[in-house]
mmCIF file of C-alpha atoms in Angstrom:
data_model
loop_
_atom_site.group_PDB
_atom_site.id
_atom_site.type_symbol
_atom_site.label_atom_id
_atom_site.label_comp_id
_atom_site.label_asym_id
_atom_site.label_seq_id
_atom_site.Cartn_x
_atom_site.Cartn_y
_atom_site.Cartn_z
ATOM 1 C CA MET A 164 -84.318 35.023 7.248
ATOM 2 C CA THR A 165 -82.282 32.454 9.153
ATOM 3 C CA TYR A 166 -78.624 33.133 9.675
ATOM 4 C CA LYS A 167 -76.352 30.180 9.757
ATOM 5 C CA SER A 168 -73.602 29.094 12.055
ATOM 6 C CA ALA A 169 -70.278 30.749 12.615
ATOM 7 C CA PHE A 170 -67.442 30.851 10.129
ATOM 8 C CA LYS A 171 -64.193 30.253 11.935
ATOM 9 C CA ALA A 172 -61.479 31.172 9.488
ATOM 10 C CA LYS A 173 -60.614 34.766 8.775
ATOM 11 C CA HIS A 174 -58.969 34.110 5.498
ATOM 12 C CA ASN A 175 -58.009 36.944 3.227
ATOM 13 C CA LEU A 176 -55.627 37.629 0.398
ATOM 14 C CA PHE A 177 -53.688 40.836 -0.121
ATOM 15 C CA PHE A 178 -53.031 42.057 -3.672
ATOM 16 C CA ASP A 179 -50.153 44.478 -4.032
ATOM 17 C CA GLY A 180 -51.501 46.393 -7.021
ATOM 18 C CA ALA A 181 -48.326 45.554 -8.928
ATOM 19 C CA ALA A 182 -47.732 41.869 -9.564
ATOM 20 C CA ASP A 183 -50.202 39.742 -7.582
ATOM 21 C CA LYS A 184 -52.933 37.982 -9.520
ATOM 22 C CA LEU A 185 -55.008 34.824 -9.797
ATOM 23 C CA GLU A 186 -56.343 33.144 -12.902
ATOM 24 C CA SER A 187 -57.780 29.999 -14.365
ATOM 25 C CA ASP A 188 -58.612 28.983 -17.892
ATOM 26 C CA PRO A 189 -61.642 26.720 -17.969
ATOM 27 C CA GLY A 190 -61.931 26.982 -21.742
ATOM 28 C CA THR A 191 -64.807 28.266 -23.807
ATOM 29 C CA GLY A 192 -67.492 25.901 -22.573
ATOM 30 C CA THR A 193 -70.641 27.827 -21.807
ATOM 31 C CA GLY A 194 -73.003 27.616 -18.895
ATOM 32 C CA LEU A 195 -73.043 28.600 -15.262
ATOM 33 C CA SER A 196 -70.775 25.738 -14.197
ATOM 34 C CA ASN A 197 -68.072 27.325 -16.352
ATOM 35 C CA LEU A 198 -68.827 30.817 -15.054
ATOM 36 C CA ASN A 199 -69.718 31.529 -18.647
ATOM 37 C CA PRO A 200 -73.418 32.391 -18.631
ATOM 38 C CA GLU A 201 -75.680 33.072 -21.543
ATOM 39 C CA TYR A 202 -78.162 35.944 -21.347
ATOM 40 C CA THR A 203 -80.818 33.509 -20.248
ATOM 41 C CA ASP A 204 -78.792 32.389 -17.209
ATOM 42 C CA SER A 205 -79.277 34.179 -13.900
ATOM 43 C CA PHE A 206 -76.235 34.503 -11.662
ATOM 44 C CA SER A 207 -74.724 36.481 -8.786
ATOM 45 C CA ILE A 208 -71.264 37.498 -7.586
ATOM 46 C CA THR A 209 -70.339 38.322 -3.992
ATOM 47 C CA ALA A 210 -67.081 39.420 -2.389
ATOM 48 C CA TRP A 211 -65.545 41.239 0.539
ATOM 49 C CA VAL A 212 -62.985 43.863 -0.398
ATOM 50 C CA TYR A 213 -60.665 46.177 1.526
ATOM 51 C CA LEU A 214 -59.569 48.963 -0.791
ATOM 52 C CA SER A 215 -56.135 50.499 -0.399
ATOM 53 C CA ARG A 216 -56.806 53.305 -2.854
ATOM 54 C CA ASP A 217 -59.381 54.933 -5.101
ATOM 55 C CA TYR A 218 -58.571 53.562 -8.523
ATOM 56 C CA HIS A 219 -59.796 51.365 -11.373
ATOM 57 C CA MET A 220 -59.395 47.869 -9.970
ATOM 58 C CA PRO A 221 -60.864 44.634 -11.293
ATOM 59 C CA ILE A 222 -62.121 42.143 -8.718
ATOM 60 C CA LEU A 223 -63.395 39.194 -10.761
ATOM 61 C CA SER A 224 -63.833 38.890 -14.506
ATOM 62 C CA ARG A 225 -64.353 36.281 -17.172
ATOM 63 C CA ASP A 226 -63.671 36.428 -20.877
ATOM 64 C CA SER A 227 -65.200 33.966 -23.258
ATOM 65 C CA GLY A 228 -65.637 35.640 -26.597
ATOM 66 C CA ALA A 229 -67.811 32.794 -27.735
ATOM 67 C CA ASN A 230 -71.333 33.090 -26.420
ATOM 68 C CA SER A 231 -74.058 35.660 -25.896
ATOM 69 C CA VAL A 232 -72.226 37.150 -22.897
ATOM 70 C CA LYS A 233 -68.782 37.772 -24.310
ATOM 71 C CA SER A 234 -67.264 39.021 -21.096
ATOM 72 C CA TRP A 235 -68.295 40.246 -17.680
ATOM 73 C CA ALA A 236 -66.510 41.834 -14.746
ATOM 74 C CA LEU A 237 -67.078 43.137 -11.255
ATOM 75 C CA GLY A 238 -64.634 45.758 -10.082
ATOM 76 C CA ILE A 239 -63.968 49.126 -8.550
ATOM 77 C CA GLU A 240 -64.067 52.414 -10.403
ATOM 78 C CA GLN A 241 -61.894 55.368 -9.547
ATOM 79 C CA GLY A 242 -63.660 58.523 -8.489
ATOM 80 C CA GLY A 243 -65.449 57.485 -5.353
ATOM 81 C CA PRO A 244 -64.532 54.691 -5.385
ATOM 82 C CA ARG A 245 -67.622 52.875 -6.599
ATOM 83 C CA VAL A 246 -68.390 49.260 -7.264
ATOM 84 C CA VAL A 247 -68.913 48.742 -10.983
ATOM 85 C CA TYR A 248 -70.203 45.936 -13.147
ATOM 86 C CA ARG A 249 -69.711 45.586 -16.872
ATOM 87 C CA MET A 250 -71.056 42.986 -19.270
ATOM 88 C CA ILE A 251 -70.436 42.863 -22.986
ATOM 89 C CA GLY A 252 -72.679 40.920 -25.314
ATOM 90 C CA THR A 253 -72.578 40.016 -28.943
ATOM 91 C CA THR A 254 -74.605 43.066 -29.868
ATOM 92 C CA TYR A 255 -72.765 45.978 -28.385
ATOM 93 C CA ALA A 256 -75.380 48.681 -28.737
ATOM 94 C CA SER A 257 -78.227 46.766 -27.196
ATOM 95 C CA THR A 258 -76.586 44.501 -24.696
ATOM 96 C CA LEU A 259 -73.648 46.328 -23.177
ATOM 97 C CA THR A 260 -74.192 46.871 -19.491
ATOM 98 C CA VAL A 261 -72.086 49.256 -17.468
ATOM 99 C CA MET A 262 -73.302 50.314 -14.063
ATOM 100 C CA LYS A 263 -71.997 51.519 -10.749
ATOM 101 C CA ASN A 264 -73.435 52.263 -7.358
ATOM 102 C CA ASN A 265 -74.287 55.832 -6.510
ATOM 103 C CA VAL A 266 -72.458 56.250 -3.199
ATOM 104 C CA ASN A 267 -68.734 56.561 -2.645
ATOM 105 C CA LEU A 268 -67.201 53.598 -0.862
ATOM 106 C CA PRO A 269 -64.813 54.037 2.065
ATOM 107 C CA LEU A 270 -61.138 53.206 1.783
ATOM 108 C CA GLN A 271 -59.386 50.893 4.217
ATOM 109 C CA ARG A 272 -62.524 49.303 5.553
ATOM 110 C CA TRP A 273 -64.000 45.923 4.740
ATOM 111 C CA ILE A 274 -66.917 46.262 2.339
ATOM 112 C CA GLN A 275 -69.183 43.512 1.097
ATOM 113 C CA VAL A 276 -70.125 43.965 -2.550
ATOM 114 C CA GLY A 277 -72.623 42.009 -4.584
ATOM 115 C CA PHE A 278 -73.997 41.824 -8.078
ATOM 116 C CA VAL A 279 -77.110 40.048 -9.342
ATOM 117 C CA TYR A 280 -78.196 39.378 -12.908
ATOM 118 C CA ASP A 281 -81.773 38.119 -12.891
ATOM 119 C CA ALA A 282 -82.792 36.887 -16.324
ATOM 120 C CA ASP A 283 -86.284 36.234 -14.975
ATOM 121 C CA THR A 284 -86.913 39.857 -14.041
ATOM 122 C CA ALA A 285 -90.508 40.759 -14.807
ATOM 123 C CA GLY A 286 -90.816 42.461 -18.168
ATOM 124 C CA PHE A 287 -87.253 41.615 -19.172
ATOM 125 C CA THR A 288 -86.497 39.677 -22.351
ATOM 126 C CA PRO A 289 -82.947 38.252 -22.320
ATOM 127 C CA GLY A 290 -81.014 39.029 -25.464
ATOM 128 C CA THR A 291 -83.497 41.677 -26.533
ATOM 129 C CA ASP A 292 -83.756 44.194 -23.729
ATOM 130 C CA THR A 293 -80.806 46.121 -22.351
ATOM 131 C CA THR A 294 -79.385 43.871 -19.702
ATOM 132 C CA ASP A 295 -79.123 46.509 -17.009
ATOM 133 C CA ASN A 296 -82.866 46.170 -16.488
ATOM 134 C CA ALA A 297 -82.130 42.788 -14.980
ATOM 135 C CA CYS A 298 -79.133 43.792 -12.829
ATOM 136 C CA ARG A 299 -78.821 44.788 -9.184
ATOM 137 C CA LEU A 300 -75.842 46.039 -7.170
ATOM 138 C CA TYR A 301 -75.378 45.644 -3.409
ATOM 139 C CA THR A 302 -73.003 46.873 -0.750
ATOM 140 C CA SER A 303 -73.076 45.585 2.818
ATOM 141 C CA GLY A 304 -75.953 43.319 1.850
ATOM 142 C CA ILE A 305 -78.191 46.223 0.903
ATOM 143 C CA PRO A 306 -79.486 47.040 -2.600
ATOM 144 C CA GLU A 307 -77.762 50.125 -3.967
ATOM 145 C CA GLU A 308 -79.128 52.882 -6.099
ATOM 146 C CA ARG A 309 -77.118 52.686 -9.267
ATOM 147 C CA VAL A 310 -75.978 54.768 -12.187
ATOM 148 C CA ASN A 311 -75.945 53.262 -15.655
ATOM 149 C CA GLN A 312 -73.472 54.308 -18.307
ATOM 150 C CA TYR A 313 -73.136 53.255 -21.881
ATOM 151 C CA GLY A 314 -70.831 53.387 -24.821
ATOM 152 C CA SER A 315 -67.132 53.259 -25.422
ATOM 153 C CA GLY A 316 -64.973 55.984 -23.987
ATOM 154 C CA ASN A 317 -66.805 56.305 -20.723
ATOM 155 C CA ASN A 318 -64.715 56.187 -17.616
ATOM 156 C CA LEU A 319 -66.001 52.896 -16.332
ATOM 157 C CA ASN A 320 -63.284 51.540 -18.541
ATOM 158 C CA SER A 321 -62.580 48.498 -20.549
ATOM 159 C CA ALA A 322 -59.936 47.350 -18.163
ATOM 160 C CA LEU A 323 -62.672 45.743 -16.145
ATOM 161 C CA ALA A 324 -64.001 43.475 -18.837
ATOM 162 C CA GLN A 325 -62.824 43.176 -22.346
ATOM 163 C CA THR A 326 -62.722 40.344 -24.766
ATOM 164 C CA ASP A 327 -58.990 39.757 -25.012
ATOM 165 C CA GLY A 328 -58.997 36.536 -26.989
ATOM 166 C CA THR A 329 -58.675 34.373 -23.920
ATOM 167 C CA SER A 330 -61.242 32.501 -21.878
ATOM 168 C CA ARG A 331 -59.719 33.113 -18.489
ATOM 169 C CA ILE A 332 -61.262 33.720 -15.118
ATOM 170 C CA LYS A 333 -59.207 36.544 -13.649
ATOM 171 C CA VAL A 334 -59.026 37.822 -10.077
ATOM 172 C CA GLY A 335 -57.251 41.021 -9.162
ATOM 173 C CA TYR A 336 -56.059 42.050 -12.589
ATOM 174 C CA SER A 337 -56.970 42.512 -16.214
ATOM 175 C CA ASN A 338 -54.476 42.245 -19.024
ATOM 176 C CA TYR A 339 -56.204 44.299 -21.650
ATOM 177 C CA GLY A 340 -57.834 47.635 -22.086
ATOM 178 C CA TYR A 341 -57.677 51.015 -20.522
ATOM 179 C CA HIS A 342 -54.689 52.028 -18.431
ATOM 180 C CA TYR A 343 -52.480 49.134 -17.462
ATOM 181 C CA ILE A 344 -51.778 50.727 -14.112
ATOM 182 C CA GLY A 345 -55.460 50.571 -13.352
ATOM 183 C CA GLN A 346 -55.727 46.889 -14.011
ATOM 184 C CA TRP A 347 -54.267 45.570 -10.771
ATOM 185 C CA PHE A 348 -56.196 45.276 -7.543
ATOM 186 C CA ASP A 349 -54.646 47.218 -4.680
ATOM 187 C CA GLY A 350 -56.120 45.944 -1.451
ATOM 188 C CA THR A 351 -57.409 42.755 0.111
ATOM 189 C CA MET A 352 -60.156 40.324 -0.850
ATOM 190 C CA SER A 353 -62.037 37.651 1.024
ATOM 191 C CA ASN A 354 -64.803 35.170 0.284
ATOM 192 C CA LEU A 355 -65.177 35.730 -3.428
ATOM 193 C CA ALA A 356 -68.061 33.719 -4.838
ATOM 194 C CA PHE A 357 -70.003 33.066 -8.038
ATOM 195 C CA TRP A 358 -73.573 31.843 -7.657
ATOM 196 C CA GLY A 359 -75.658 30.144 -10.339
ATOM 197 C CA GLN A 360 -78.837 31.942 -9.413
ATOM 198 C CA ALA A 361 -80.109 35.458 -8.836
ATOM 199 C CA LEU A 362 -79.794 35.955 -5.083
ATOM 200 C CA SER A 363 -82.764 37.675 -3.491
ATOM 201 C CA ASP A 364 -82.356 40.697 -1.229
ATOM 202 C CA ASP A 365 -82.642 38.434 1.819
ATOM 203 C CA GLN A 366 -80.121 35.993 0.426
ATOM 204 C CA MET A 367 -77.668 38.782 -0.295
ATOM 205 C CA ALA A 368 -78.105 40.074 3.250
ATOM 206 C CA GLU A 369 -77.411 36.542 4.474
ATOM 207 C CA VAL A 370 -74.032 36.706 2.730
ATOM 208 C CA TYR A 371 -73.297 39.874 4.678
ATOM 209 C CA TYR A 372 -74.663 38.723 8.035
ATOM 210 C CA GLY A 373 -72.937 35.412 7.915
ATOM 211 C CA ARG A 374 -71.855 34.918 11.462
ATOM 212 C CA ASN A 375 -74.988 34.273 13.465
ATOM 213 C CA GLY A 376 -76.287 37.661 12.520
ATOM 214 C CA ASP A 377 -73.070 39.518 13.187
ATOM 215 C CA VAL A 378 -71.461 41.309 10.300
ATOM 216 C CA GLY A 379 -68.869 39.136 8.632
ATOM 217 C CA PRO A 380 -68.506 36.536 5.917
ATOM 218 C CA GLY A 381 -70.252 33.335 6.705
ATOM 219 C CA ASP A 382 -69.392 29.844 5.674
ATOM 220 C CA LEU A 383 -71.120 29.974 2.329
ATOM 221 C CA ARG A 384 -71.576 26.211 2.353
ATOM 222 C CA LYS A 385 -74.147 26.845 5.069
ATOM 223 C CA HIS A 386 -75.927 29.618 3.222
ATOM 224 C CA SER A 387 -79.570 28.940 2.431
ATOM 225 C CA ALA A 388 -78.724 29.191 -1.297
ATOM 226 C CA GLN A 389 -75.554 27.093 -1.045
ATOM 227 C CA SER A 390 -76.797 24.574 -3.599
ATOM 228 C CA SER A 391 -76.422 27.233 -6.280
ATOM 229 C CA LEU A 392 -72.822 28.087 -5.381
ATOM 230 C CA VAL A 393 -70.603 27.475 -8.394
ATOM 231 C CA SER A 394 -67.288 28.734 -7.033
ATOM 232 C CA TRP A 395 -66.046 30.063 -3.708
ATOM 233 C CA TRP A 396 -62.492 31.300 -3.280
ATOM 234 C CA ILE A 397 -60.397 32.860 -0.501
ATOM 235 C CA GLY A 398 -62.632 31.295 2.082
ATOM 236 C CA SER A 399 -60.430 28.596 3.485
ATOM 237 C CA ALA A 400 -57.030 28.291 5.077
ATOM 238 C CA SER A 401 -56.198 25.407 2.723
ATOM 239 C CA ASP A 402 -54.978 27.855 0.078
ATOM 240 C CA SER A 403 -51.306 27.840 -0.860
ATOM 241 C CA THR A 404 -48.991 30.383 -2.432
ATOM 242 C CA SER A 405 -49.372 28.612 -5.773
ATOM 243 C CA THR A 406 -53.075 27.731 -5.752
ATOM 244 C CA ILE A 407 -56.183 29.396 -4.405
ATOM 245 C CA TYR A 408 -58.678 26.573 -4.212
ATOM 246 C CA ASP A 409 -62.277 26.644 -5.305
ATOM 247 C CA GLN A 410 -64.014 25.372 -2.183
ATOM 248 C CA ILE A 411 -67.136 24.392 -4.097
ATOM 249 C CA GLY A 412 -66.383 23.801 -7.754
ATOM 250 C CA SER A 413 -63.437 22.935 -9.948
ATOM 251 C CA HIS A 414 -62.096 26.363 -10.821
ATOM 252 C CA ASP A 415 -58.935 26.439 -8.745
ATOM 253 C CA LEU A 416 -56.982 29.621 -9.395
ATOM 254 C CA THR A 417 -53.286 29.680 -10.200
ATOM 255 C CA ALA A 418 -51.530 32.330 -8.147
ATOM 256 C CA THR A 419 -48.783 34.555 -9.480
ATOM 257 C CA SER A 420 -46.448 36.427 -7.124
ATOM 258 C CA ILE A 421 -48.402 35.344 -4.076
ATOM 259 C CA THR A 422 -46.221 34.672 -1.035
ATOM 260 C CA SER A 423 -47.009 33.781 2.531
ATOM 261 C CA SER A 424 -47.120 37.464 3.408
ATOM 262 C CA ASN A 425 -50.119 37.897 1.091
ATOM 263 C CA PHE A 426 -52.300 35.909 3.466
ATOM 264 C CA VAL A 427 -53.604 38.501 5.871
ATOM 265 C CA LYS A 428 -54.816 37.591 9.328
ATOM 266 C CA ALA A 429 -57.167 40.461 10.008
ATOM 267 C CA GLY A 430 -60.413 40.324 8.119
ATOM 268 C CA PRO A 431 -64.090 41.114 7.964
ATOM 269 C CA MET B 85 -33.118 44.618 1.976
ATOM 270 C CA ARG B 86 -35.950 42.255 2.831
ATOM 271 C CA ASN B 87 -38.614 44.716 1.733
ATOM 272 C CA LYS B 88 -37.020 45.330 -1.656
ATOM 273 C CA LYS B 89 -38.526 42.241 -3.222
ATOM 274 C CA TYR B 90 -39.422 43.550 -6.677
ATOM 275 C CA ALA B 91 -37.178 43.750 -9.731
ATOM 276 C CA VAL B 92 -37.685 44.910 -13.295
ATOM 277 C CA VAL B 93 -35.863 42.635 -15.706
ATOM 278 C CA GLN B 94 -35.391 42.570 -19.464
ATOM 279 C CA THR B 95 -37.761 39.789 -20.450
ATOM 280 C CA SER B 96 -35.224 38.266 -22.822
ATOM 281 C CA GLU B 97 -32.640 38.074 -20.042
ATOM 282 C CA ILE B 98 -34.682 36.185 -17.461
ATOM 283 C CA THR B 99 -32.915 32.952 -16.586
ATOM 284 C CA PRO B 100 -34.409 29.723 -15.226
ATOM 285 C CA GLU B 101 -32.617 30.490 -11.976
ATOM 286 C CA MET B 102 -34.458 33.804 -11.721
ATOM 287 C CA TRP B 103 -37.777 32.062 -12.227
ATOM 288 C CA GLY B 104 -36.789 29.526 -9.626
ATOM 289 C CA ALA B 105 -35.987 32.181 -7.053
ATOM 290 C CA SER B 106 -38.980 34.307 -7.921
ATOM 291 C CA ALA B 107 -42.502 34.067 -6.558
ATOM 292 C CA THR B 108 -43.664 35.059 -10.035
ATOM 293 C CA ARG B 109 -44.772 32.151 -12.189
ATOM 294 C CA GLN B 110 -43.005 31.643 -15.493
ATOM 295 C CA GLY B 111 -45.084 32.877 -18.393
ATOM 296 C CA MET B 112 -47.411 34.834 -16.099
ATOM 297 C CA ALA B 113 -45.300 37.804 -15.102
ATOM 298 C CA ARG B 114 -46.573 41.313 -15.560
ATOM 299 C CA GLU B 115 -44.952 42.669 -18.709
ATOM 300 C CA SER B 116 -44.611 46.159 -20.104
ATOM 301 C CA PRO B 117 -46.920 46.842 -23.068
ATOM 302 C CA ASP B 118 -44.204 46.031 -25.605
ATOM 303 C CA GLY B 119 -43.182 42.920 -23.708
ATOM 304 C CA SER B 120 -39.587 44.001 -23.299
ATOM 305 C CA LEU B 121 -39.715 44.306 -19.507
ATOM 306 C CA SER B 122 -41.039 41.932 -16.867
ATOM 307 C CA LEU B 123 -41.805 42.558 -13.230
ATOM 308 C CA LEU B 124 -40.575 39.823 -10.906
ATOM 309 C CA LYS B 125 -41.408 39.515 -7.241
ATOM 310 C CA PHE B 126 -39.237 37.580 -4.823
ATOM 311 C CA ASP B 127 -40.192 36.076 -1.507
ATOM 312 C CA GLY B 128 -36.575 36.108 -0.403
ATOM 313 C CA PRO B 129 -33.667 38.329 -1.350
ATOM 314 C CA VAL B 130 -33.469 39.676 -4.870
ATOM 315 C CA PRO B 131 -30.693 37.715 -6.651
ATOM 316 C CA ALA B 132 -27.301 39.311 -6.922
ATOM 317 C CA GLY B 133 -26.985 41.480 -9.979
ATOM 318 C CA LEU B 134 -30.603 42.638 -9.924
ATOM 319 C CA GLU B 135 -31.696 45.941 -8.501
ATOM 320 C CA GLY B 136 -34.346 45.395 -5.871
ATOM 321 C CA HIS B 137 -37.224 47.802 -5.311
ATOM 322 C CA SER B 138 -39.745 48.269 -2.556
ATOM 323 C CA LEU B 139 -43.464 48.175 -3.361
ATOM 324 C CA ALA B 140 -43.644 51.958 -3.140
ATOM 325 C CA GLU B 141 -40.731 52.303 -5.536
ATOM 326 C CA ILE B 142 -42.101 49.786 -7.997
ATOM 327 C CA LYS B 143 -45.468 51.563 -8.155
ATOM 328 C CA VAL B 144 -43.667 54.714 -9.203
ATOM 329 C CA ILE B 145 -41.811 52.759 -11.878
ATOM 330 C CA LEU B 146 -45.043 51.160 -13.126
ATOM 331 C CA SER B 147 -46.593 54.586 -13.543
ATOM 332 C CA GLY B 148 -43.828 55.560 -15.963
ATOM 333 C CA PRO B 149 -44.195 55.701 -19.736
ATOM 334 C CA GLU B 150 -42.575 52.327 -20.366
ATOM 335 C CA TRP B 151 -45.375 50.619 -18.490
ATOM 336 C CA MET B 152 -48.364 52.675 -19.600
ATOM 337 C CA THR B 153 -50.644 52.117 -22.538
ATOM 338 C CA SER B 154 -52.597 54.815 -24.301
ATOM 339 C CA GLU B 155 -55.797 55.811 -22.592
ATOM 340 C CA SER B 156 -58.012 54.668 -25.427
ATOM 341 C CA ASP B 157 -60.967 52.593 -24.424
ATOM 342 C CA HIS B 158 -60.199 49.980 -27.106
ATOM 343 C CA GLY B 159 -63.878 49.867 -28.011
ATOM 344 C CA ALA B 160 -66.236 47.312 -26.611
#
């Protein structure tokens, strides 16, 4: 593995767990460029998070309601906390994926989290097999042992990803489902990214060891898999209180209740 | 108080001036489940006539029954 050059900005965004949120509505167009994959599309999500409390807290989610992946979400589950991923397909019983890592995460420390959906996983048939066979979770660039859960009523909760009749990309909140109070991110995020490929273990580690091999978020435009980056947010000081810019693609996020004090200096 | 930058407002009583002073974007405020209440956040002072709350206070308010939904999973 070759680690790339230094990333200068320490750019992070605080979410107050009450009113702060980001969203964009790219419509119902499908495909990776719209962050709206089908089951046959491999993709990955990476982020750095600093958790203020142990609670149900969405990080990034997308509703579509229109294609084979109706909604997906990466978030935090209370009771650890753990990083959790949920994906809902058109056929609930066979394609619902709900999984979390098997180790409690620390509070008030920067943690890198990652998710990979690899549609080309050996022995996996997209749209037929349960999707969790093709999923991997990471923390600090390392593959995590995971726990899979299924069915409605489990505590991984619909707040993370639920078809709510919209097609929005949402960061830091969810407007539908289980426990409204649990639908707002309480903590800080940095370098949130959606990739249009299944990152390998080495590539995920490269996201973690971004600064010449030191721990910290790298400039993802210099990552060895940068050509597959679809969106990269909270990675540049060009953000404003009204717009968090997509540094790679076109999915700029509209900010609600973000003020200058939300931009935190200290970071991973 | 500078740190009391949150206010709970009757949604029907929010004025354009409140939106203008608020850091919350019009049409995107956090609302109570029945839509009757909206949470506004201000970068500067809370406008006269509104009761300002600190973040700690507002989290207590948001955990109250007016802001909570049932705990049903809503299916999948």
